[in-house]
PDB file of C-alpha atoms and ligand atoms in Angstrom:
ATOM      1  CA  MET A 258     -55.989  18.251 -77.740  1.00  0.00           C
ATOM      2  CA  LYS A 259     -58.145  15.628 -79.818  1.00  0.00           C
ATOM      3  CA  THR A 260     -55.608  13.364 -79.143  1.00  0.00           C
ATOM      4  CA  LEU A 261     -55.637  13.786 -75.564  1.00  0.00           C
ATOM      5  CA  LEU A 262     -59.549  13.733 -75.261  1.00  0.00           C
ATOM      6  CA  PHE A 263     -59.435  10.123 -77.317  1.00  0.00           C
ATOM      7  CA  LEU A 264     -56.749   8.914 -74.926  1.00  0.00           C
ATOM      8  CA  PHE A 265     -58.940  10.094 -71.768  1.00  0.00           C
ATOM      9  CA  LEU A 266     -61.960   8.400 -73.235  1.00  0.00           C
ATOM     10  CA  CYS A 267     -60.046   5.038 -73.736  1.00  0.00           C
ATOM     11  CA  LEU A 268     -59.119   5.220 -70.603  1.00  0.00           C
ATOM     12  CA  VAL A 269     -62.645   5.675 -69.132  1.00  0.00           C
ATOM     13  CA  PHE A 270     -63.942   2.834 -71.515  1.00  0.00           C
ATOM     14  CA  THR A 271     -61.364   0.441 -70.597  1.00  0.00           C
ATOM     15  CA  THR A 272     -61.553   0.737 -66.896  1.00  0.00           C
ATOM     16  CA  ASN A 273     -65.233   0.921 -66.587  1.00  0.00           C
ATOM     17  CA  ALA A 274     -65.936  -2.769 -66.389  1.00  0.00           C
ATOM     18  CA  SER A 275     -66.482  -3.968 -63.078  1.00  0.00           C
ATOM     19  CA  SER A 276     -66.893  -7.616 -62.662  1.00  0.00           C
ATOM     20  CA  ILE A 277     -67.627 -10.703 -60.771  1.00  0.00           C
ATOM     21  CA  ALA A 278     -64.412 -12.535 -60.093  1.00  0.00           C
ATOM     22  CA  LYS A 279     -65.575 -15.902 -61.287  1.00  0.00           C
ATOM     23  CA  THR A 280     -66.303 -14.318 -64.922  1.00  0.00           C
ATOM     24  CA  ALA A 281     -63.457 -11.889 -64.965  1.00  0.00           C
ATOM     25  CA  THR A 282     -61.073 -10.067 -62.964  1.00  0.00           C
ATOM     26  CA  VAL A 283     -60.273  -6.306 -62.797  1.00  0.00           C
ATOM     27  CA  SER A 284     -57.161  -5.219 -61.212  1.00  0.00           C
ATOM     28  CA  HIS A 285     -57.801  -1.662 -61.049  1.00  0.00           C
ATOM     29  CA  GLY A 286     -59.139  -0.751 -57.275  1.00  0.00           C
ATOM     30  CA  PHE A 287     -60.318  -3.049 -54.425  1.00  0.00           C
ATOM     31  CA  CYS A 288     -61.565  -6.311 -54.527  1.00  0.00           C
ATOM     32  CA  TRP A 289     -64.295  -7.732 -51.935  1.00  0.00           C
ATOM     33  CA  THR A 290     -65.899 -10.997 -51.286  1.00  0.00           C
ATOM     34  CA  VAL A 291     -69.074 -11.011 -49.397  1.00  0.00           C
ATOM     35  CA  TYR A 292     -70.458 -13.722 -47.195  1.00  0.00           C
ATOM     36  CA  ILE A 293     -73.907 -14.417 -46.131  1.00  0.00           C
ATOM     37  CA  TYR A 294     -74.222 -16.877 -43.313  1.00  0.00           C
ATOM     38  CA  ASN A 295     -77.421 -18.521 -42.335  1.00  0.00           C
ATOM     39  CA  VAL A 296     -77.250 -19.129 -38.433  1.00  0.00           C
ATOM     40  CA  MET A 297     -80.788 -19.923 -38.103  1.00  0.00           C
ATOM     41  CA  ILE A 298     -82.314 -23.476 -37.802  1.00  0.00           C
ATOM     42  CA  ASP A 299     -84.633 -22.560 -40.407  1.00  0.00           C
ATOM     43  CA  ALA A 300     -83.591 -22.396 -44.178  1.00  0.00           C
ATOM     44  CA  VAL A 301     -83.352 -19.034 -45.793  1.00  0.00           C
ATOM     45  CA  THR A 302     -83.603 -18.249 -49.320  1.00  0.00           C
ATOM     46  CA  VAL A 303     -81.488 -15.320 -50.677  1.00  0.00           C
ATOM     47  CA  HIS A 304     -81.499 -13.509 -53.988  1.00  0.00           C
ATOM     48  CA  VAL A 305     -78.488 -11.287 -54.640  1.00  0.00           C
ATOM     49  CA  LYS A 306     -78.437  -8.589 -57.536  1.00  0.00           C
ATOM     50  CA  SER A 307     -76.702  -5.642 -58.578  1.00  0.00           C
ATOM     51  CA  ALA A 308     -77.390  -3.523 -61.658  1.00  0.00           C
ATOM     52  CA  ASP A 309     -75.234  -5.895 -63.849  1.00  0.00           C
ATOM     53  CA  TYR A 310     -75.529  -9.268 -62.205  1.00  0.00           C
ATOM     54  CA  ASP A 311     -78.116 -11.626 -61.003  1.00  0.00           C
ATOM     55  CA  LEU A 312     -76.921 -14.222 -58.744  1.00  0.00           C
ATOM     56  CA  GLY A 313     -80.293 -16.413 -58.607  1.00  0.00           C
ATOM     57  CA  ASP A 314     -82.045 -17.716 -55.735  1.00  0.00           C
ATOM     58  CA  HIS A 315     -79.789 -19.791 -53.241  1.00  0.00           C
ATOM     59  CA  THR A 316     -81.242 -21.638 -50.172  1.00  0.00           C
ATOM     60  CA  LEU A 317     -79.032 -21.683 -47.359  1.00  0.00           C
ATOM     61  CA  GLU A 318     -79.482 -24.472 -44.340  1.00  0.00           C
ATOM     62  CA  PHE A 319     -78.387 -23.755 -41.241  1.00  0.00           C
ATOM     63  CA  ASN A 320     -74.372 -22.790 -41.439  1.00  0.00           C
ATOM     64  CA  ASP A 321     -74.520 -22.566 -45.033  1.00  0.00           C
ATOM     65  CA  ASN A 322     -73.115 -19.324 -46.706  1.00  0.00           C
ATOM     66  CA  GLU A 323     -73.556 -17.757 -50.076  1.00  0.00           C
ATOM     67  CA  ASN A 324     -70.498 -15.645 -51.179  1.00  0.00           C
ATOM     68  CA  TRP A 325     -69.295 -13.725 -54.317  1.00  0.00           C
ATOM     69  CA  SER A 326     -66.479 -11.403 -55.211  1.00  0.00           C
ATOM     70  CA  PHE A 327     -66.135  -8.598 -57.373  1.00  0.00           C
ATOM     71  CA  CYS A 328     -63.712  -5.466 -57.858  1.00  0.00           C
ATOM     72  CA  VAL A 329     -64.452  -2.064 -57.137  1.00  0.00           C
ATOM     73  CA  ASN A 330     -64.441   0.300 -59.916  1.00  0.00           C
ATOM     74  CA  PHE A 331     -63.206   3.959 -59.686  1.00  0.00           C
ATOM     75  CA  TRP A 332     -65.793   5.075 -62.613  1.00  0.00           C
ATOM     76  CA  LYS A 333     -68.737   3.219 -61.514  1.00  0.00           C
ATOM     77  CA  THR A 334     -70.728   2.837 -58.246  1.00  0.00           C
ATOM     78  CA  ILE A 335     -71.534  -1.112 -57.411  1.00  0.00           C
ATOM     79  CA  VAL A 336     -74.603  -1.727 -55.297  1.00  0.00           C
ATOM     80  CA  PHE A 337     -75.459  -5.471 -54.558  1.00  0.00           C
ATOM     81  CA  TYR A 338     -78.932  -5.967 -52.705  1.00  0.00           C
ATOM     82  CA  ALA A 339     -80.494  -8.972 -51.433  1.00  0.00           C
ATOM     83  CA  ASP A 340     -83.910 -10.322 -50.985  1.00  0.00           C
ATOM     84  CA  PHE A 341     -84.399 -12.904 -48.142  1.00  0.00           C
ATOM     85  CA  LYS A 342     -87.209 -15.221 -47.541  1.00  0.00           C
ATOM     86  CA  CYS A 343     -87.830 -17.622 -44.613  1.00  0.00           C
ATOM     87  CA  LYS A 344     -90.899 -19.972 -44.500  1.00  0.00           C
ATOM     88  CA  GLY A 345     -93.048 -17.999 -46.774  1.00  0.00           C
ATOM     89  CA  THR A 346     -93.782 -15.741 -43.784  1.00  0.00           C
ATOM     90  CA  LYS A 347     -90.395 -13.614 -42.961  1.00  0.00           C
ATOM     91  CA  SER A 348     -89.117 -11.369 -45.862  1.00  0.00           C
ATOM     92  CA  VAL A 349     -86.695  -8.308 -46.060  1.00  0.00           C
ATOM     93  CA  SER A 350     -84.760  -6.721 -48.796  1.00  0.00           C
ATOM     94  CA  PHE A 351     -81.494  -4.377 -48.520  1.00  0.00           C
ATOM     95  CA  ASN A 352     -78.240  -3.528 -49.865  1.00  0.00           C
ATOM     96  CA  VAL A 353     -75.845  -6.325 -48.925  1.00  0.00           C
ATOM     97  CA  TRP A 354     -72.733  -4.352 -50.306  1.00  0.00           C
ATOM     98  CA  ASP A 355     -72.149  -0.581 -51.018  1.00  0.00           C
ATOM     99  CA  GLU A 356     -69.401   1.444 -50.362  1.00  0.00           C
ATOM    100  CA  PHE A 357     -70.560   2.694 -46.928  1.00  0.00           C
ATOM    101  CA  LEU A 358     -71.282  -0.867 -45.851  1.00  0.00           C
ATOM    102  CA  GLY A 359     -67.842  -1.866 -47.192  1.00  0.00           C
ATOM    103  CA  ASP A 360     -66.106   1.244 -45.367  1.00  0.00           C
ATOM    104  CA  ASP A 361     -67.932   1.147 -42.314  1.00  0.00           C
ATOM    105  CA  TYR A 362     -68.126  -2.497 -41.314  1.00  0.00           C
ATOM    106  CA  GLY A 363     -65.680  -4.578 -43.847  1.00  0.00           C
ATOM    107  CA  SER A 364     -62.084  -5.471 -43.239  1.00  0.00           C
ATOM    108  CA  GLY A 365     -59.211  -4.664 -45.170  1.00  0.00           C
ATOM    109  CA  SER A 366     -56.324  -2.126 -45.216  1.00  0.00           C
ATOM    110  CA  THR A 367     -54.992  -0.110 -48.155  1.00  0.00           C
ATOM    111  CA  ARG A 368     -52.424  -2.740 -48.339  1.00  0.00           C
ATOM    112  CA  SER A 369     -54.583  -5.985 -48.432  1.00  0.00           C
ATOM    113  CA  ALA A 370     -55.710  -7.340 -52.038  1.00  0.00           C
ATOM    114  CA  GLU A 371     -58.947  -8.348 -51.120  1.00  0.00           C
ATOM    115  CA  ARG A 372     -61.569  -7.192 -48.486  1.00  0.00           C
ATOM    116  CA  ILE A 373     -64.513  -9.038 -46.952  1.00  0.00           C
ATOM    117  CA  LEU A 374     -67.687  -8.253 -45.595  1.00  0.00           C
ATOM    118  CA  VAL A 375     -69.934 -10.508 -43.580  1.00  0.00           C
ATOM    119  CA  TRP A 376     -73.510 -10.916 -42.972  1.00  0.00           C
ATOM    120  CA  LEU A 377     -75.272 -13.196 -40.589  1.00  0.00           C
ATOM    121  CA  VAL A 378     -78.706 -14.029 -40.598  1.00  0.00           C
ATOM    122  CA  LYS A 379     -80.293 -14.529 -37.316  1.00  0.00           C
ATOM    123  CA  ASP A 380     -83.897 -14.934 -35.936  1.00  0.00           C
ATOM    124  CA  ASP A 381     -84.066 -11.501 -34.810  1.00  0.00           C
ATOM    125  CA  GLY A 382     -82.270 -10.028 -37.738  1.00  0.00           C
ATOM    126  CA  PHE A 383     -79.406  -9.181 -39.702  1.00  0.00           C
ATOM    127  CA  TYR A 384     -75.796  -8.593 -38.397  1.00  0.00           C
ATOM    128  CA  VAL A 385     -72.963  -7.241 -40.267  1.00  0.00           C
ATOM    129  CA  GLY A 386     -69.046  -7.461 -39.727  1.00  0.00           C
ATOM    130  CA  LYS A 387     -65.725  -8.453 -41.157  1.00  0.00           C
ATOM    131  CA  ASN A 388     -65.172 -11.903 -39.279  1.00  0.00           C
ATOM    132  CA  LEU A 389     -65.448 -15.235 -40.826  1.00  0.00           C
ATOM    133  CA  PRO A 390     -66.512 -17.956 -38.343  1.00  0.00           C
ATOM    134  CA  PRO A 391     -65.844 -18.068 -35.481  1.00  0.00           C
ATOM    135  CA  PHE A 392     -68.066 -14.947 -35.229  1.00  0.00           C
ATOM    136  CA  PRO A 393     -67.154 -12.492 -32.602  1.00  0.00           C
ATOM    137  CA  ASP A 394     -69.733 -11.036 -30.232  1.00  0.00           C
ATOM    138  CA  GLY A 395     -70.712  -7.736 -30.986  1.00  0.00           C
ATOM    139  CA  MET A 396     -71.264  -7.406 -34.568  1.00  0.00           C
ATOM    140  CA  THR A 397     -73.902  -4.715 -35.590  1.00  0.00           C
ATOM    141  CA  LYS A 398     -77.346  -5.289 -36.163  1.00  0.00           C
ATOM    142  CA  LEU A 399     -78.585  -3.334 -39.246  1.00  0.00           C
ATOM    143  CA  TYR A 400     -82.080  -4.792 -40.141  1.00  0.00           C
ATOM    144  CA  ASP A 401     -84.969  -6.876 -38.897  1.00  0.00           C
ATOM    145  CA  TRP A 402     -87.077  -9.363 -40.671  1.00  0.00           C
ATOM    146  CA  SER A 403     -90.336  -7.853 -41.595  1.00  0.00           C
ATOM    147  CA  HIS A 404     -93.335 -10.257 -41.075  1.00  0.00           C
TER     148      HIS A 404
HETATM  149  C1  NAG B  18     -68.068 -19.981 -50.996  1.00  0.00           C
HETATM  150  O1  NAG B  18     -69.211 -20.457 -51.719  1.00  0.00           O
HETATM  151  C2  NAG B  18     -68.717 -21.397 -52.295  1.00  0.00           C
HETATM  152  C3  NAG B  18     -69.944 -22.185 -53.239  1.00  0.00           C
HETATM  153  O2  NAG B  18     -70.151 -20.954 -54.171  1.00  0.00           O
HETATM  154  C4  NAG B  18     -68.421 -22.634 -51.313  1.00  0.00           C
HETATM  155  O3  NAG B  18     -68.126 -23.967 -51.974  1.00  0.00           O
HETATM  156  C5  NAG B  18     -67.397 -22.053 -50.078  1.00  0.00           C
HETATM  157  O4  NAG B  18     -67.008 -22.908 -49.362  1.00  0.00           O
HETATM  158  C6  NAG B  18     -67.754 -20.800 -49.763  1.00  0.00           C
HETATM  159  N1  NAG B  18     -66.571 -20.342 -49.089  1.00  0.00           N
HETATM  160  C7  NAG B  18     -66.547 -20.499 -47.669  1.00  0.00           C
HETATM  161  C8  NAG B  18     -65.208 -19.689 -46.907  1.00  0.00           C
HETATM  162  O5  NAG B  18     -67.390 -21.044 -47.195  1.00  0.00           O
END
């Protein structure tokens, strides 16, 4: 019984590592790449974080994107959130990846190795979908800028 418990704990601890693909990869579970595209003429500053990672400030000019990859761990919930700022007057913060967003708006099948979720930053708000450029019409608007 003790051996079983020990093996179980080993399994928990060895699988309990979620990581950004740039630093390490975990084969367990699905892997995602999230893209944030600025399609406004004005530059937008984006700061993405999770409990474990801080991707820092990035300023996106028109048509630039920020993207990052990570693998979802069965044992641990991952949430990435972002602060967006534009021209010192507009700002907003919200989750840019969590399991619900991934399931509801992302791409991927159970057979694909990698899944994607794409955000568009526009003058009138934030749209989510599963296509890289060319962006289709009818992406879902989820958030507004706050002034
Ligand atoms: C993802 O971001 C990198 C910079 O970190 C950039 O070089 C690359 O072009 C981006 N990928 C796409 C598909 O735009």
